[in-house]
mmCIF file of C-alpha atoms in Angstrom:
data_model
loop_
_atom_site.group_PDB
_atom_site.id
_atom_site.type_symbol
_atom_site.label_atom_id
_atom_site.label_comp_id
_atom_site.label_asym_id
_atom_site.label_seq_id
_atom_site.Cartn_x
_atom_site.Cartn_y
_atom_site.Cartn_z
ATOM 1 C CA UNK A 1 17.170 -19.360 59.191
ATOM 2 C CA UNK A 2 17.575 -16.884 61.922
ATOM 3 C CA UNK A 3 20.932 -15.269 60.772
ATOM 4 C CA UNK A 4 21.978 -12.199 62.217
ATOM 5 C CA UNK A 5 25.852 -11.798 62.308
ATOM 6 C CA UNK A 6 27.753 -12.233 59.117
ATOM 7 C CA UNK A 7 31.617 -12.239 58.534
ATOM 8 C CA UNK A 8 32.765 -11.282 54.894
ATOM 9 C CA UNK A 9 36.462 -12.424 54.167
ATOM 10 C CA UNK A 10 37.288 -10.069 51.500
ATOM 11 C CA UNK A 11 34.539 -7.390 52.328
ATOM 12 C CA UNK A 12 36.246 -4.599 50.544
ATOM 13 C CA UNK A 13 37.059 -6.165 47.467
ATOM 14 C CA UNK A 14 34.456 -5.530 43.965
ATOM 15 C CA UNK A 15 32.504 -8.944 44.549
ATOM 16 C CA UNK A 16 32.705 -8.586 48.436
ATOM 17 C CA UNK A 17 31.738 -4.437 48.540
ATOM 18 C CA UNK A 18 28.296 -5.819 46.534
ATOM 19 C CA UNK A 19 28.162 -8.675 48.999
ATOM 20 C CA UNK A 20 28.078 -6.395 51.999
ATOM 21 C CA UNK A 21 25.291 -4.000 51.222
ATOM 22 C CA UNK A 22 22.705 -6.718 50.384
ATOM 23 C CA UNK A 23 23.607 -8.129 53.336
ATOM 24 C CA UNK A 24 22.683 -4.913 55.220
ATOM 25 C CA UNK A 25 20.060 -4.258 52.754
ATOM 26 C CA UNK A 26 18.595 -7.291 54.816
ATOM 27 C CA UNK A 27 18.741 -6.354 58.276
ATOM 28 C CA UNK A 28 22.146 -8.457 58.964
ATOM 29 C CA UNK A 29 24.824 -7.459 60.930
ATOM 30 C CA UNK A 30 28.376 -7.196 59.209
ATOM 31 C CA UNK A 31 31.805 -7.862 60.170
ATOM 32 C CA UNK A 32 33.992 -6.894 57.348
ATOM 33 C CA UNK A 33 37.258 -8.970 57.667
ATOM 34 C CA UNK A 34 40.027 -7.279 55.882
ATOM 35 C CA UNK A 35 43.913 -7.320 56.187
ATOM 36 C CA UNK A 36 43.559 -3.114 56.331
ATOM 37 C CA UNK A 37 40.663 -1.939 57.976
ATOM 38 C CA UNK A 38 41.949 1.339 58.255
ATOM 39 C CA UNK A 39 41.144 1.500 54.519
ATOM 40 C CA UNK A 40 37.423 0.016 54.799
ATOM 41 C CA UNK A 41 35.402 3.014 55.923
ATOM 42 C CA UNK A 42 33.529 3.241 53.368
ATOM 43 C CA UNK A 43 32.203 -0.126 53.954
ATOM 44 C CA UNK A 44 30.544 1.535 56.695
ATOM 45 C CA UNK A 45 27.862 3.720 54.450
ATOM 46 C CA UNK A 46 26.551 0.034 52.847
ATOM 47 C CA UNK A 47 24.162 -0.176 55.837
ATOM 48 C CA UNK A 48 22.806 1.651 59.035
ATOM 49 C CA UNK A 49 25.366 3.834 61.639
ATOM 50 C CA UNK A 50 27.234 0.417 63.485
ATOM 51 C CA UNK A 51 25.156 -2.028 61.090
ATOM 52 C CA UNK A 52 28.963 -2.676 59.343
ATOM 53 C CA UNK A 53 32.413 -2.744 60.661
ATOM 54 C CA UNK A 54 35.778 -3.595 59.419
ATOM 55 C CA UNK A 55 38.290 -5.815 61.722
ATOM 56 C CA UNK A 56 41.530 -6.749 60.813
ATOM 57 C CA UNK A 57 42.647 -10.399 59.593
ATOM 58 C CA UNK A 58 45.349 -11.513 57.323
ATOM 59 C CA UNK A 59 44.159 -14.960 55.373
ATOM 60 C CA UNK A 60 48.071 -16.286 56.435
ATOM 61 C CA UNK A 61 47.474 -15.790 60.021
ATOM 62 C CA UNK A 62 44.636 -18.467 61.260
ATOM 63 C CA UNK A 63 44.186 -16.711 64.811
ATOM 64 C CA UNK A 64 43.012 -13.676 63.029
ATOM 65 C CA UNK A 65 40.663 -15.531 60.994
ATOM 66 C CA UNK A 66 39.359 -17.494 63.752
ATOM 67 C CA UNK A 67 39.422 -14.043 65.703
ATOM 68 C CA UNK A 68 36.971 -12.295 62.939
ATOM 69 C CA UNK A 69 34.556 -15.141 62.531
ATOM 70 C CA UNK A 70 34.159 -15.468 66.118
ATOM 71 C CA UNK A 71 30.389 -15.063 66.838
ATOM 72 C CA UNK A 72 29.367 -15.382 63.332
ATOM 73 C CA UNK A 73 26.400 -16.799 62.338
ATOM 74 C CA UNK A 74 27.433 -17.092 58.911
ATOM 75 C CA UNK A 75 30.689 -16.439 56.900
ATOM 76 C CA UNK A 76 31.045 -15.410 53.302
ATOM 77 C CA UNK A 77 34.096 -15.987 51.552
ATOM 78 C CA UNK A 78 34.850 -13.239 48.613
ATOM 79 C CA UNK A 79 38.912 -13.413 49.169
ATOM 80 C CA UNK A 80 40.739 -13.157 45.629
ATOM 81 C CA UNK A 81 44.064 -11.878 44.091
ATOM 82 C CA UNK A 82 44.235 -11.423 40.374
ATOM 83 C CA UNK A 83 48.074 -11.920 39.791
ATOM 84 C CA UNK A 84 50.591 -12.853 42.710
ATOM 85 C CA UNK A 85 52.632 -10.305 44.738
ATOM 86 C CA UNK A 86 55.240 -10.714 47.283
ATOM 87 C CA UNK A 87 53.274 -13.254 50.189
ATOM 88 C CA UNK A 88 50.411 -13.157 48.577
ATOM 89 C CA UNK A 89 50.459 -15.853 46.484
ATOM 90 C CA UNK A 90 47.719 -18.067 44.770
ATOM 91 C CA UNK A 91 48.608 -20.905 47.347
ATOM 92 C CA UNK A 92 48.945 -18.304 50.545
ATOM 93 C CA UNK A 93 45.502 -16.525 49.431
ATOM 94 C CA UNK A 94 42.947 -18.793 47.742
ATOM 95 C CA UNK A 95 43.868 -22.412 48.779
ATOM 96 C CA UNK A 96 45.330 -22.047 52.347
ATOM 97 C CA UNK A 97 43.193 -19.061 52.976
ATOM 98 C CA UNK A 98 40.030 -20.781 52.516
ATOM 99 C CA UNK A 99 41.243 -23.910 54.960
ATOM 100 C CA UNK A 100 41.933 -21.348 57.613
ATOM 101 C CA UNK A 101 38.388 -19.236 56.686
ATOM 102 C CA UNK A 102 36.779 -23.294 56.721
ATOM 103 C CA UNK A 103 38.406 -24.214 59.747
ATOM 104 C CA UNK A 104 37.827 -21.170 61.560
ATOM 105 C CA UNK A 105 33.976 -21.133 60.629
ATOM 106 C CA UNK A 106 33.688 -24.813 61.833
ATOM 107 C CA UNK A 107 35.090 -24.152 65.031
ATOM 108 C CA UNK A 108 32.917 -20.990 65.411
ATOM 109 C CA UNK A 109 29.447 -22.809 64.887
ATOM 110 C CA UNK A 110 28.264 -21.255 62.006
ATOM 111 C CA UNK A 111 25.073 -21.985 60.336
ATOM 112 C CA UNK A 112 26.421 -21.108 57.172
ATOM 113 C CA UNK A 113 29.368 -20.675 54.927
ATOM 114 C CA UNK A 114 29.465 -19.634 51.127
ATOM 115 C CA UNK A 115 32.613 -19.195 48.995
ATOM 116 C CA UNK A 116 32.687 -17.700 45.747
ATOM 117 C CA UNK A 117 35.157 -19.158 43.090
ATOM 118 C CA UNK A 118 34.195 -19.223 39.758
ATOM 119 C CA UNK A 119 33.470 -21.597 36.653
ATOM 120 C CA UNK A 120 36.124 -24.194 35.918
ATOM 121 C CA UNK A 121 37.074 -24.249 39.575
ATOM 122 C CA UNK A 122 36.370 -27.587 39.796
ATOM 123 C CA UNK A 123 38.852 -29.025 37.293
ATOM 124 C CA UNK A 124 42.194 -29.380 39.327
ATOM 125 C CA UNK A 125 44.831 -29.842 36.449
ATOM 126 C CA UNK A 126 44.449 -27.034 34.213
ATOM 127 C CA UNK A 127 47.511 -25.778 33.756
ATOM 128 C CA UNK A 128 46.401 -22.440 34.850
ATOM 129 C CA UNK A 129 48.221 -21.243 38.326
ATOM 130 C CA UNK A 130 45.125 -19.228 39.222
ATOM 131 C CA UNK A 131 42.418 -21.568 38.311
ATOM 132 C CA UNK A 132 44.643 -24.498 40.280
ATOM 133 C CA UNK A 133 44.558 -22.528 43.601
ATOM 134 C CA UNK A 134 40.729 -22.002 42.840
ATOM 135 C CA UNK A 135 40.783 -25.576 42.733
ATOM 136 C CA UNK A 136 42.372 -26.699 45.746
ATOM 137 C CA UNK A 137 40.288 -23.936 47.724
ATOM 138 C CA UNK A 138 37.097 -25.563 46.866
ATOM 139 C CA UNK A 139 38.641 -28.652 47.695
ATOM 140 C CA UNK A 140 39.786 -27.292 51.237
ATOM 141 C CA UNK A 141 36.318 -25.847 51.963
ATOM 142 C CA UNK A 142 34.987 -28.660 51.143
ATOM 143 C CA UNK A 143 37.250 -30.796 53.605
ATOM 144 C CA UNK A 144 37.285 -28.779 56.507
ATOM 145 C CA UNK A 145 33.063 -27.287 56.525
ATOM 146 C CA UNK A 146 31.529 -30.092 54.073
ATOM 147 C CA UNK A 147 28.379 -27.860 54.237
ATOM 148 C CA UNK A 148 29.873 -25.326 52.371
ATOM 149 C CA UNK A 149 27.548 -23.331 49.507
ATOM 150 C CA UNK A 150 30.151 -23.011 46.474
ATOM 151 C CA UNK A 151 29.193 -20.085 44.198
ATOM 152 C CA UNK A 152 30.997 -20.147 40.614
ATOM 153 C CA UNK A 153 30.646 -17.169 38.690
ATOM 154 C CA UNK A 154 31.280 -16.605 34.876
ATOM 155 C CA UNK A 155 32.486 -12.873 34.339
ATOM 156 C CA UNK A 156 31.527 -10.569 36.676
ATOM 157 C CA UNK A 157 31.206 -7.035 35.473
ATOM 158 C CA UNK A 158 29.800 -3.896 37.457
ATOM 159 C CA UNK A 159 31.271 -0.801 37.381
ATOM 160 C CA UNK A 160 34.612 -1.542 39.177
ATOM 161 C CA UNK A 161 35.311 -4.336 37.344
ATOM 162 C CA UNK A 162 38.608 -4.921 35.597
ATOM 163 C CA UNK A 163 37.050 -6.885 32.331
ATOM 164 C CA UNK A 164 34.716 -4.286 30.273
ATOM 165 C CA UNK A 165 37.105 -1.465 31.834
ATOM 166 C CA UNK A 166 39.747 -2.249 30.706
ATOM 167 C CA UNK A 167 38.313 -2.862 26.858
ATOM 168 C CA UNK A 168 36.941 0.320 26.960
ATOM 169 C CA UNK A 169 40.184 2.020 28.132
ATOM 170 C CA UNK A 170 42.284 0.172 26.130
ATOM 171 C CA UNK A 171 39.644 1.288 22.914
ATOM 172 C CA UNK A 172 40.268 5.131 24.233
ATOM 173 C CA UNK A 173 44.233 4.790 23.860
ATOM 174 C CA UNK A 174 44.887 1.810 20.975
ATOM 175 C CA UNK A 175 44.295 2.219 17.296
ATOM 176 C CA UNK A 176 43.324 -1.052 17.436
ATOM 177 C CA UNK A 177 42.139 -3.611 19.693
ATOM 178 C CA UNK A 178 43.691 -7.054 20.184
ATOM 179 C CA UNK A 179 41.481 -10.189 20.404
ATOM 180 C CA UNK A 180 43.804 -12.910 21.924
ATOM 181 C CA UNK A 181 43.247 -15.889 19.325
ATOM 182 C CA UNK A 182 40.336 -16.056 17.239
ATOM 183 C CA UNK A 183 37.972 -14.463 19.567
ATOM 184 C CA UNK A 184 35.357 -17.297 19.716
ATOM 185 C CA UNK A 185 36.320 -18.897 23.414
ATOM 186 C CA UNK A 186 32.828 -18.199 24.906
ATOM 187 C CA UNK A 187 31.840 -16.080 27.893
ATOM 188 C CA UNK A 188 28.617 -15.520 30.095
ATOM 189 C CA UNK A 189 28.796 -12.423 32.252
ATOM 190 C CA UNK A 190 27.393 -12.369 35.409
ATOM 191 C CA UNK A 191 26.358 -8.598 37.266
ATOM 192 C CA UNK A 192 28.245 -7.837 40.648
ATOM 193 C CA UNK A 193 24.815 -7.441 41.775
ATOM 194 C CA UNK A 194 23.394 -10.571 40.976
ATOM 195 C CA UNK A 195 26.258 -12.468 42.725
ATOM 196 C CA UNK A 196 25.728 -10.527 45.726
ATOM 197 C CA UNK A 197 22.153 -11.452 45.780
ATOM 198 C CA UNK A 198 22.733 -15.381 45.096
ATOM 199 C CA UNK A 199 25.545 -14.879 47.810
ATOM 200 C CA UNK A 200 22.473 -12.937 50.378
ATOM 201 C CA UNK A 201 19.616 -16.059 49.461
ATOM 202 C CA UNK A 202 22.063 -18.588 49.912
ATOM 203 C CA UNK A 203 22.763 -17.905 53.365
ATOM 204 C CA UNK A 204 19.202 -17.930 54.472
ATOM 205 C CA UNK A 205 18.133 -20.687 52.521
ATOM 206 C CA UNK A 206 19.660 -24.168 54.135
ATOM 207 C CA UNK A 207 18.634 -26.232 50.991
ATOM 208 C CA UNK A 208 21.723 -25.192 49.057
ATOM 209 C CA UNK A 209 24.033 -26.288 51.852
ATOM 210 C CA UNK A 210 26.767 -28.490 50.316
ATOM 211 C CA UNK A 211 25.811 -27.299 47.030
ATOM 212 C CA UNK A 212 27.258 -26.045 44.099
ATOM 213 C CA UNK A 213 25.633 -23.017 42.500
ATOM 214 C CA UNK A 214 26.828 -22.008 38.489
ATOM 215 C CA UNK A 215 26.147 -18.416 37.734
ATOM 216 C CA UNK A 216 25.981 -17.220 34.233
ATOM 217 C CA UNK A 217 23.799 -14.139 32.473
ATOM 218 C CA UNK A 218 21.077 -14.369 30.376
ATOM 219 C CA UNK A 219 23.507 -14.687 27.286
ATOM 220 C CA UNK A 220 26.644 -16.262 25.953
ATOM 221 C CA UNK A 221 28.843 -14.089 24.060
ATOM 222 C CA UNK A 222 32.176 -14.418 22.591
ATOM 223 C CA UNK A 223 34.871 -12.569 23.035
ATOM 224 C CA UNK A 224 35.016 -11.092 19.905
ATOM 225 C CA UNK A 225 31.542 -10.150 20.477
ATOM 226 C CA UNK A 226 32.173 -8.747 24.154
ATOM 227 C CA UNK A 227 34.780 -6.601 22.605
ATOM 228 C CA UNK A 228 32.607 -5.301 19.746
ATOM 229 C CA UNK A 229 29.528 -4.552 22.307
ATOM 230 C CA UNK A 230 32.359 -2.183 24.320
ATOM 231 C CA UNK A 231 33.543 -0.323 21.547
ATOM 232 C CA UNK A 232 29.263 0.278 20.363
ATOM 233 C CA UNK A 233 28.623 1.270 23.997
ATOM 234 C CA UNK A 234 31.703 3.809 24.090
ATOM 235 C CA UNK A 235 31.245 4.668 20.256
ATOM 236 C CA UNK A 236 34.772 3.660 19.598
ATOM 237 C CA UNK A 237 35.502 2.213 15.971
ATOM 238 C CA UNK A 238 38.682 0.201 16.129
ATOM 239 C CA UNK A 239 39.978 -2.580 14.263
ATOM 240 C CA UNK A 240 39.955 -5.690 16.014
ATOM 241 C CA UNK A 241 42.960 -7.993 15.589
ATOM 242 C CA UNK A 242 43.692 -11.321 16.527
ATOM 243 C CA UNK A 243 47.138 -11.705 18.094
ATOM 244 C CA UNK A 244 48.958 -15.503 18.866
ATOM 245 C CA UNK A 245 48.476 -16.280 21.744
ATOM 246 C CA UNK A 246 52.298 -17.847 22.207
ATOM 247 C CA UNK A 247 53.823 -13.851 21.777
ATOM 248 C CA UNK A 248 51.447 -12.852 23.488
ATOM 249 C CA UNK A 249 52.120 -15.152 26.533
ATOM 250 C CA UNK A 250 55.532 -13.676 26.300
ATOM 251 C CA UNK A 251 54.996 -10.096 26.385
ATOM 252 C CA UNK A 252 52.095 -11.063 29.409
ATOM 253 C CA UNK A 253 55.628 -12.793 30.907
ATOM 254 C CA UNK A 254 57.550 -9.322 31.306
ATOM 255 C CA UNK A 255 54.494 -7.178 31.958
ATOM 256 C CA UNK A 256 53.916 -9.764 35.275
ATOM 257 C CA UNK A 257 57.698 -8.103 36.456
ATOM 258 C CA UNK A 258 55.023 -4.614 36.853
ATOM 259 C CA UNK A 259 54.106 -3.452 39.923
ATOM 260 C CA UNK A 260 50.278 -3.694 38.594
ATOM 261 C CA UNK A 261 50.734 -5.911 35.079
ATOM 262 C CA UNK A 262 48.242 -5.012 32.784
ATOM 263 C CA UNK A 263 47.863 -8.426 31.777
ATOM 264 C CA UNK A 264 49.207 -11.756 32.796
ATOM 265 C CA UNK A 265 49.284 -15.057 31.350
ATOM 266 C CA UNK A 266 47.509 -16.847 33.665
ATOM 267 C CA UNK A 267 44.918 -14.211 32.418
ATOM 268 C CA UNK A 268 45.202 -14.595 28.635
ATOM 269 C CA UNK A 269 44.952 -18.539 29.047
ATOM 270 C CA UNK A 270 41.375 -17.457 30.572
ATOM 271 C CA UNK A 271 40.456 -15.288 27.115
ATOM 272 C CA UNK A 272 41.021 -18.355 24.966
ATOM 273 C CA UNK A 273 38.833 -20.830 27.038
ATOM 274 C CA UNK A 274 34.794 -20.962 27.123
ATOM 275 C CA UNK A 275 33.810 -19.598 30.537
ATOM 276 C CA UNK A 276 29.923 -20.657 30.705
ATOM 277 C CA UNK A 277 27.608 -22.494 33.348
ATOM 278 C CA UNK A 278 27.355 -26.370 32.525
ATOM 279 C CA UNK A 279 23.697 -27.580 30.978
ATOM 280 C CA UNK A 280 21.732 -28.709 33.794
ATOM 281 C CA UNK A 281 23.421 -27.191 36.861
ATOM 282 C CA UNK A 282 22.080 -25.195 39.386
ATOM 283 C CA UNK A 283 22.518 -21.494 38.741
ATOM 284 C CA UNK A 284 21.053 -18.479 39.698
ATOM 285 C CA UNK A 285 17.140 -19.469 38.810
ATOM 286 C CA UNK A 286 17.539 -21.886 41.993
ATOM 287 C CA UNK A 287 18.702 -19.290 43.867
ATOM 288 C CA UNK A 288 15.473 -17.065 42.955
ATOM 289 C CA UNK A 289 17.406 -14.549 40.747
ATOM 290 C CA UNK A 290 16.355 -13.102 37.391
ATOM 291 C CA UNK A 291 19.818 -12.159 36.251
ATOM 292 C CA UNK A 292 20.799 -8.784 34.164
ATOM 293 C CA UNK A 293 21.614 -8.295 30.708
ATOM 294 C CA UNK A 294 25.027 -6.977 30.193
ATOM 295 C CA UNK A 295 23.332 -4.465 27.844
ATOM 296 C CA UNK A 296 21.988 -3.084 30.661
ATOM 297 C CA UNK A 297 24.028 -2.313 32.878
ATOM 298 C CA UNK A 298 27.330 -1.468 30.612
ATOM 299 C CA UNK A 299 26.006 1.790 29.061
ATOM 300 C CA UNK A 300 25.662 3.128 33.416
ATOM 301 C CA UNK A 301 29.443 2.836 33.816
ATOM 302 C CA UNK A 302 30.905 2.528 30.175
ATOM 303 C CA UNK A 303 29.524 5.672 29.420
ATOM 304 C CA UNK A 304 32.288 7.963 30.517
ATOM 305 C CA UNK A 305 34.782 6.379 28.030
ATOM 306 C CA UNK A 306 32.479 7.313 25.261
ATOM 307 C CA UNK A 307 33.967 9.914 22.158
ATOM 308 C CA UNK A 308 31.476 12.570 23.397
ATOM 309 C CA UNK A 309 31.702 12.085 26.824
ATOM 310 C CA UNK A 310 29.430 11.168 29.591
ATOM 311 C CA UNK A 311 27.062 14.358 29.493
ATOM 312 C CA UNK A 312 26.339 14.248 25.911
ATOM 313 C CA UNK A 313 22.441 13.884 25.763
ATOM 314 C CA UNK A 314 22.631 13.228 22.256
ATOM 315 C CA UNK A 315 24.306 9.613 22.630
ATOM 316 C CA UNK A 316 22.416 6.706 22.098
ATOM 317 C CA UNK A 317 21.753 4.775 25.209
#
């Protein structure tokens, strides 16, 4: 497919930065659609001098929307919130967001339109806020641009991410470290990198139109286990603990009144519930993607949180 000009809705973002430069790394053009462009300049360095440029567009305004995918060949949805603040709420962002990002691309001709969301997406009553609007966004993409490619990520670490972070700073400052349950719910994390690659192959491959893409790593873990491989890589020794998950939910209650809550419960519901691609689904193998091991890629960016610090040479890798 002769695609050219791309539009990524959340271009700034740690899926969408990924998503941008191996979309430059392949010759595209790309707008970056952001509510603060001012604050996207270093977008600009993903790709070639005027390869990548950030416009504005708020996700509760559809004439910016339509205004930024204008042109587009393609459009690449990477819009999320973790936890709700003032308008931007689950609703406002993921499900009404991605009808006006849908809409918009439809009436701007566009060969091609991907939206990440992530595993369990698909299950609309889950009691989970978050997960809910995830929900209804697939359904509205779906609705309004029935060729949609749906990407549904497990995990996704890299080194901005707010998952094996947070472990490892939590490990720097706790004496122990709290496992939410009894650890086992099961998790398969995904790299940043790989994501932005299966987003990049999608968009020039039409077979996966109207498809619906599962992305896991090479290996299940649970969360006990994901803990225990953050505190080896940072050479932390700390207890692990399981904590109820019902106090917990109530302390997550108060810390949501923060202005950045460490942890919410719409997030601790997530820690106690498997999080792994479905037997049989497509995943990143159809999208021509040999995916990374977390062990990896962890010890590049956990490394600074280590004991010794990040320049001791005598650390194992």
């Amino acid at each position: 497919m002769d695609i050219r000009q791309v539009t990524v809705f959340g271009g700034t973002g740690f899926i969408g930065r990924y998503v941008v430069r191996a979309l430059a790394a392949r010759g595209m053009r790309i707008r970056v659609a952001v509510r603060r462009p001012e604050l996207a300049d270093f977008t600009r360095i993903a790709g070639d001098v005027g390869q990548v440029m950030a416009v504005r567009a708020n996700l509760r305004f559809p004439a910016s929307v339509a205004a930024a995918a204008a042109g587009s060949d393609a459009v690449v949805n990477a819009v999320g919130i973790p936890y709700e603040r003032g308008r931007q709420r689950y609703k406002a962002v993921h499900a009404d967001g991605a009808r006006h990002i849908a809409e918009a691309s439809a009436k701007a001709g566009a060969q091609r339109l991907i939206h990440i969301s992530g595993i369990g997406a698909q299950q609309p009553r889950t009691g989970n806020a978050f997960v809910e609007s995830k929900a209804q966004a697939e359904h509205e993409m779906n609705r309004a641009f029935p060729g949609v490619t749906i990407l549904r990520p497990s995990v996704v670490f890299g080194p901005e991410d707010r998952f094996f972070n947070r472990l490892a700073s939590a490990a720097q400052m706790a004496p122990f470290m709290p496992v939410f349950g009894d650890g086992l719910a099961k998790f398969q994390p995904v790299f940043v990198g790989d994501v932005a690659d299966a987003v990049a192959n999608a968009i020039v491959d039409r077979t996966t139109a109207s498809g619906a893409y599962e992305l896991g790593g090479p290996r299940v873990y649970t969360y006990r286990e994901l803990v225990e491989l953050t505190l080896r890589i940072t050479q932390r020794q700390r207890r692990l603990i399981s904590l109820p998950v019902w106090p917990a939910k109530v302390g997550a209650f108060f810390a949501e009144f923060l202005p950045v809550p460490p942890i919410t419960r719409d997030q601790i519901d997530l820690m106690i519930r498997d999080n792994v691609t479905t037997s049989g689904r497509p995943g990143l193998s159809e999208l021509g993607i040999t995916p990374h091991s977390a062990e990896a890629i962890l010890p590049m960016y956990l490394d600074r949180y280590r004991v010794s610090g990040r320049y001791d040479l005598t650390a194992p890798v």
